[in-house]
Short mmCIF file of C-alpha atoms in Angstrom, two decimals:
data_model
loop_
_atom_site.label_atom_id
_atom_site.label_comp_id
_atom_site.label_asym_id
_atom_site.label_seq_id
_atom_site.Cartn_x
_atom_site.Cartn_y
_atom_site.Cartn_z
CA UNK A 1 106.31 124.68 48.55
CA UNK A 2 107.30 121.42 46.92
CA UNK A 3 104.76 119.59 44.79
CA UNK A 4 104.71 116.03 43.46
CA UNK A 5 106.11 117.27 40.16
CA UNK A 6 109.06 119.08 41.68
CA UNK A 7 112.25 117.77 43.32
CA UNK A 8 114.91 119.43 45.46
CA UNK A 9 118.44 118.46 46.34
CA UNK A 10 121.24 120.04 48.40
CA UNK A 11 124.81 119.12 47.68
CA UNK A 12 126.51 117.71 50.81
CA UNK A 13 129.39 119.78 52.14
CA UNK A 14 131.97 116.93 51.70
CA UNK A 15 131.27 116.89 47.95
CA UNK A 16 131.89 120.64 47.83
CA UNK A 17 135.24 120.15 49.59
CA UNK A 18 136.25 117.32 47.27
CA UNK A 19 135.39 119.47 44.28
CA UNK A 20 137.37 122.37 45.58
CA UNK A 21 140.41 120.14 45.92
CA UNK A 22 139.87 118.59 42.49
CA UNK A 23 139.85 121.92 40.76
CA UNK A 24 143.47 122.44 41.76
CA UNK A 25 144.30 119.73 39.23
CA UNK A 26 142.24 121.17 36.36
CA UNK A 27 144.08 122.87 33.53
CA UNK A 28 142.94 126.27 32.30
CA UNK A 29 145.72 126.84 29.78
CA UNK A 30 144.88 128.08 26.32
CA UNK A 31 145.18 125.93 23.15
CA UNK A 32 145.64 126.83 19.51
CA UNK A 33 142.87 129.17 18.37
CA UNK A 34 139.95 127.77 16.42
CA UNK A 35 139.52 128.84 12.79
CA UNK A 36 136.99 131.57 12.14
CA UNK A 37 134.84 130.43 9.19
CA UNK A 38 132.27 133.22 8.75
CA UNK A 39 130.33 136.01 10.44
CA UNK A 40 126.74 137.18 10.10
CA UNK A 41 126.29 140.82 11.15
CA UNK A 42 123.29 143.14 11.58
CA UNK A 43 121.26 140.84 13.81
CA UNK A 44 119.36 142.08 16.87
CA UNK A 45 120.76 140.78 20.15
CA UNK A 46 121.13 137.15 18.99
CA UNK A 47 120.85 135.04 22.12
CA UNK A 48 120.85 131.43 20.86
CA UNK A 49 121.82 129.37 17.85
CA UNK A 50 120.57 125.85 17.24
CA UNK A 51 121.51 123.55 14.36
CA UNK A 52 118.89 121.38 12.76
CA UNK A 53 120.49 117.89 12.67
CA UNK A 54 118.34 116.84 9.71
CA UNK A 55 119.03 119.78 7.39
CA UNK A 56 121.63 122.40 6.50
CA UNK A 57 119.84 125.04 8.59
CA UNK A 58 120.52 127.08 11.69
CA UNK A 59 117.97 128.95 13.74
CA UNK A 60 118.86 132.14 15.61
CA UNK A 61 116.78 133.80 18.34
CA UNK A 62 116.87 137.59 18.29
CA UNK A 63 115.72 139.43 21.47
CA UNK A 64 115.56 142.77 19.65
CA UNK A 65 114.85 144.85 22.75
CA UNK A 66 114.61 144.56 26.49
CA UNK A 67 115.32 140.90 27.40
CA UNK A 68 112.79 141.09 30.23
CA UNK A 69 109.95 142.75 28.28
CA UNK A 70 106.79 141.31 26.70
CA UNK A 71 106.96 143.57 23.63
CA UNK A 72 106.37 141.43 20.53
CA UNK A 73 109.66 142.61 18.96
CA UNK A 74 111.58 139.31 19.12
CA UNK A 75 112.07 137.06 16.13
CA UNK A 76 113.77 133.96 14.76
CA UNK A 77 116.21 133.97 11.82
CA UNK A 78 116.86 131.06 9.55
CA UNK A 79 120.32 130.76 7.98
CA UNK A 80 122.42 128.01 6.35
CA UNK A 81 125.30 126.28 8.08
CA UNK A 82 127.69 128.05 5.69
CA UNK A 83 126.54 131.46 6.78
CA UNK A 84 123.96 132.44 4.15
CA UNK A 85 120.97 134.29 5.54
CA UNK A 86 117.80 132.75 4.15
CA UNK A 87 115.18 134.69 6.12
CA UNK A 88 116.25 137.11 8.83
CA UNK A 89 112.66 137.61 10.01
CA UNK A 90 111.46 134.04 9.59
CA UNK A 91 109.19 134.00 12.67
CA UNK A 92 108.14 137.37 14.05
CA UNK A 93 105.99 138.65 16.92
CA UNK A 94 107.81 136.92 19.81
CA UNK A 95 108.80 138.73 22.97
CA UNK A 96 112.40 138.10 24.12
CA UNK A 97 113.16 134.64 22.63
CA UNK A 98 116.21 132.86 24.00
CA UNK A 99 117.19 129.15 24.00
CA UNK A 100 115.86 126.66 21.45
CA UNK A 101 115.83 122.98 20.63
CA UNK A 102 114.82 121.00 17.55
CA UNK A 103 112.59 117.99 18.28
CA UNK A 104 111.60 116.07 15.18
CA UNK A 105 109.95 118.65 12.92
CA UNK A 106 109.42 121.23 15.63
CA UNK A 107 111.42 124.06 17.13
CA UNK A 108 110.85 124.76 20.85
CA UNK A 109 111.66 128.36 21.81
CA UNK A 110 111.90 129.63 25.39
CA UNK A 111 110.37 133.13 25.72
CA UNK A 112 110.18 134.57 29.24
CA UNK A 113 107.02 132.89 30.61
CA UNK A 114 106.10 130.58 27.73
CA UNK A 115 107.47 128.15 25.13
CA UNK A 116 106.61 128.56 21.45
CA UNK A 117 106.33 125.37 19.37
CA UNK A 118 107.11 126.10 15.72
CA UNK A 119 106.44 123.70 12.83
CA UNK A 120 109.64 123.83 10.79
CA UNK A 121 108.02 122.89 7.50
CA UNK A 122 105.19 125.35 7.76
CA UNK A 123 107.17 128.10 9.45
CA UNK A 124 104.36 128.74 11.88
CA UNK A 125 103.86 128.71 15.63
CA UNK A 126 101.46 125.78 16.17
CA UNK A 127 101.41 125.66 19.95
CA UNK A 128 102.04 127.94 22.90
CA UNK A 129 102.75 126.45 26.32
CA UNK A 130 102.49 128.93 29.18
CA UNK A 131 104.34 129.01 32.52
CA UNK A 132 102.72 131.98 34.29
CA UNK A 133 104.97 131.69 37.36
CA UNK A 134 108.22 131.56 35.38
CA UNK A 135 110.45 134.63 35.53
CA UNK A 136 112.81 134.09 32.60
CA UNK A 137 112.69 130.82 30.70
CA UNK A 138 116.09 130.64 29.11
CA UNK A 139 117.57 127.50 27.59
CA UNK A 140 115.99 124.40 26.04
CA UNK A 141 117.14 120.85 25.38
CA UNK A 142 115.41 117.55 24.63
CA UNK A 143 115.87 113.90 25.51
CA UNK A 144 115.59 111.18 22.86
CA UNK A 145 112.09 110.29 24.05
CA UNK A 146 110.92 113.83 23.22
CA UNK A 147 110.82 115.19 26.78
CA UNK A 148 111.85 118.84 26.68
CA UNK A 149 113.70 120.61 29.51
CA UNK A 150 113.77 124.38 30.00
CA UNK A 151 115.74 126.45 32.53
CA UNK A 152 114.28 129.42 34.36
CA UNK A 153 117.31 131.63 35.00
CA UNK A 154 115.61 134.11 37.37
CA UNK A 155 113.04 131.72 38.81
CA UNK A 156 115.63 129.14 39.93
CA UNK A 157 113.86 126.14 38.38
CA UNK A 158 113.93 123.58 35.63
CA UNK A 159 110.68 123.13 33.73
CA UNK A 160 109.71 120.03 31.74
CA UNK A 161 107.40 119.46 28.82
CA UNK A 162 106.03 115.94 28.87
CA UNK A 163 102.81 114.76 27.22
CA UNK A 164 102.41 118.30 25.90
CA UNK A 165 102.27 119.68 29.46
CA UNK A 166 104.70 122.34 30.67
CA UNK A 167 105.36 122.04 34.41
CA UNK A 168 107.90 123.24 36.96
CA UNK A 169 109.92 120.10 37.65
CA UNK A 170 113.11 120.68 39.67
CA UNK A 171 114.60 123.24 42.06
CA UNK A 172 117.68 123.26 44.24
CA UNK A 173 119.25 125.72 46.72
CA UNK A 174 122.57 124.87 45.10
CA UNK A 175 121.35 126.07 41.72
CA UNK A 176 119.53 129.43 42.21
CA UNK A 177 120.13 130.55 38.61
CA UNK A 178 120.18 127.65 36.18
CA UNK A 179 120.98 128.69 32.62
CA UNK A 180 122.40 126.37 29.93
CA UNK A 181 120.90 122.89 29.60
CA UNK A 182 121.99 119.95 27.48
CA UNK A 183 120.88 116.33 27.29
CA UNK A 184 124.09 114.32 27.18
CA UNK A 185 124.76 110.60 27.64
CA UNK A 186 121.42 109.90 29.34
CA UNK A 187 121.65 112.78 31.82
CA UNK A 188 120.60 116.41 31.89
CA UNK A 189 123.51 118.86 32.17
CA UNK A 190 122.68 122.20 33.80
CA UNK A 191 125.00 125.18 33.83
CA UNK A 192 124.61 127.66 36.66
CA UNK A 193 125.06 131.40 36.30
CA UNK A 194 126.47 131.87 39.78
CA UNK A 195 125.23 133.78 42.80
CA UNK A 196 124.27 136.17 44.30
CA UNK A 197 123.05 137.99 41.25
CA UNK A 198 124.04 141.69 41.06
CA UNK A 199 122.07 144.31 39.09
CA UNK A 200 124.63 144.07 36.23
CA UNK A 201 124.32 140.23 36.32
CA UNK A 202 127.83 139.68 37.67
CA UNK A 203 128.14 137.33 40.65
CA UNK A 204 130.44 136.91 43.61
CA UNK A 205 130.50 133.13 43.19
CA UNK A 206 130.96 131.77 39.65
CA UNK A 207 128.49 129.30 38.30
CA UNK A 208 129.19 125.54 38.11
CA UNK A 209 128.14 122.70 35.84
CA UNK A 210 125.93 119.93 37.25
CA UNK A 211 124.64 116.60 36.04
CA UNK A 212 121.00 115.83 36.80
CA UNK A 213 119.49 112.35 36.83
CA UNK A 214 116.00 112.64 35.25
CA UNK A 215 114.67 109.49 36.92
CA UNK A 216 115.65 110.26 40.47
CA UNK A 217 116.45 113.97 40.26
CA UNK A 218 119.65 114.80 42.16
CA UNK A 219 122.45 117.21 41.31
CA UNK A 220 125.91 115.77 40.76
CA UNK A 221 128.65 118.41 40.32
CA UNK A 222 130.90 118.05 37.26
CA UNK A 223 134.42 118.49 38.52
CA UNK A 224 135.78 120.22 35.42
CA UNK A 225 132.93 122.71 35.48
CA UNK A 226 133.21 123.69 39.14
CA UNK A 227 132.92 127.48 39.69
CA UNK A 228 133.77 128.12 36.03
CA UNK A 229 131.99 131.38 35.30
CA UNK A 230 128.67 132.98 34.43
CA UNK A 231 127.74 130.03 32.30
CA UNK A 232 125.40 130.18 29.33
CA UNK A 233 125.38 127.68 26.46
CA UNK A 234 126.55 124.05 26.46
CA UNK A 235 127.20 121.85 23.43
CA UNK A 236 128.79 118.45 22.90
CA UNK A 237 131.21 117.55 20.13
CA UNK A 238 132.03 113.87 20.45
CA UNK A 239 132.63 113.19 24.13
CA UNK A 240 133.88 116.70 24.86
CA UNK A 241 131.72 119.53 26.18
CA UNK A 242 132.01 123.22 25.21
CA UNK A 243 130.57 125.87 27.48
CA UNK A 244 130.33 129.66 27.18
CA UNK A 245 130.70 132.39 29.80
CA UNK A 246 128.46 135.35 28.95
CA UNK A 247 130.20 137.88 31.21
CA UNK A 248 133.88 137.11 30.34
CA UNK A 249 133.32 136.07 26.73
CA UNK A 250 135.36 132.91 27.26
CA UNK A 251 134.57 129.45 25.92
CA UNK A 252 135.94 126.30 27.57
CA UNK A 253 136.30 122.72 26.58
CA UNK A 254 135.58 120.16 29.29
CA UNK A 255 137.19 116.79 28.73
CA UNK A 256 137.06 114.42 31.65
CA UNK A 257 138.58 116.21 34.63
CA UNK A 258 140.28 118.85 32.49
CA UNK A 259 139.02 122.15 31.23
CA UNK A 260 140.79 124.19 28.58
CA UNK A 261 140.16 127.73 27.45
CA UNK A 262 139.33 127.57 23.71
CA UNK A 263 138.34 131.16 22.93
CA UNK A 264 138.51 134.56 24.64
CA UNK A 265 135.98 136.81 23.00
CA UNK A 266 133.95 139.87 24.04
CA UNK A 267 131.28 139.93 26.72
CA UNK A 268 127.88 138.72 25.53
CA UNK A 269 128.98 135.25 24.32
CA UNK A 270 125.58 133.64 24.72
CA UNK A 271 123.95 130.26 23.97
CA UNK A 272 126.29 128.53 21.54
CA UNK A 273 125.24 125.88 19.04
CA UNK A 274 127.19 123.17 17.25
CA UNK A 275 127.19 120.88 14.24
CA UNK A 276 130.02 118.40 13.60
CA UNK A 277 133.23 120.30 14.46
CA UNK A 278 131.83 123.82 14.08
CA UNK A 279 130.55 125.96 16.99
CA UNK A 280 128.22 128.85 16.24
CA UNK A 281 128.73 131.68 18.71
CA UNK A 282 126.07 134.38 19.23
CA UNK A 283 127.69 137.61 20.20
CA UNK A 284 124.61 139.19 21.74
CA UNK A 285 126.06 142.62 22.48
CA UNK A 286 127.71 142.86 19.06
CA UNK A 287 124.61 141.75 17.05
CA UNK A 288 126.42 139.02 15.20
CA UNK A 289 127.00 135.27 14.86
CA UNK A 290 130.48 133.85 14.33
CA UNK A 291 131.18 130.30 13.20
CA UNK A 292 134.36 128.64 14.54
CA UNK A 293 135.91 125.39 13.39
CA UNK A 294 137.12 123.53 16.47
CA UNK A 295 140.07 121.21 16.86
CA UNK A 296 138.36 118.66 19.12
CA UNK A 297 141.44 116.50 19.72
#
């Protein structure tokens, strides 16, 4: 049932047809490989990397167990942007932490049915916002006004934190499994995983990238991200977008109406992070993070 805090939208069939035609013009050719800068090994199912824009630090979420289980084994690592591990077990006692976002001096961490709020200076969880009906809160992003958006991959919804309240905010039949989220140029970008979801998390129909207007919520398909893959993380470098496919291990650059394959890695390429011209790639199944310098031209 729809409430006054939740919006729904169904993409009209003509738009689907236009997108299908547009994708015929989109390039998927490979470009020169990015430069591998460093690797951090011996992590525990790293799912997400986020760069602190105000410091030289990265934060890494480690699931460290069953990604669906409330087990208290998950943790956050703190490392430098040049690949030096400062504290592998910086914040402990989480369940299956996934996407994160830095907002001022706080780190917001999605963790199944709740969001942890961590004070970065104190290194402590200072707030816990619960979403008892959520099935798998996954990625996190924030708008300039401090509003935080969180995807629920298995629950088919976008949650929002506003005025310190966590509420289910948006659902759509066209987006049954929203995953990566990114605030970009005044809009919320949402990457779909695809559908229907098989037991091994593959899908018959690949996921697409959508733009969501936060004022009057409605999904607008992004042509270059139409049926791209089992999409996970999204970052922006300049005006270009970079998006990861967890199942295939591929990373794409979306520039206008063109998409270009940037990397072909192993399965498990999860929620990527970025700072300047470097992308930090969590290889969840290989228990490592790899930093890649990107040619963004």
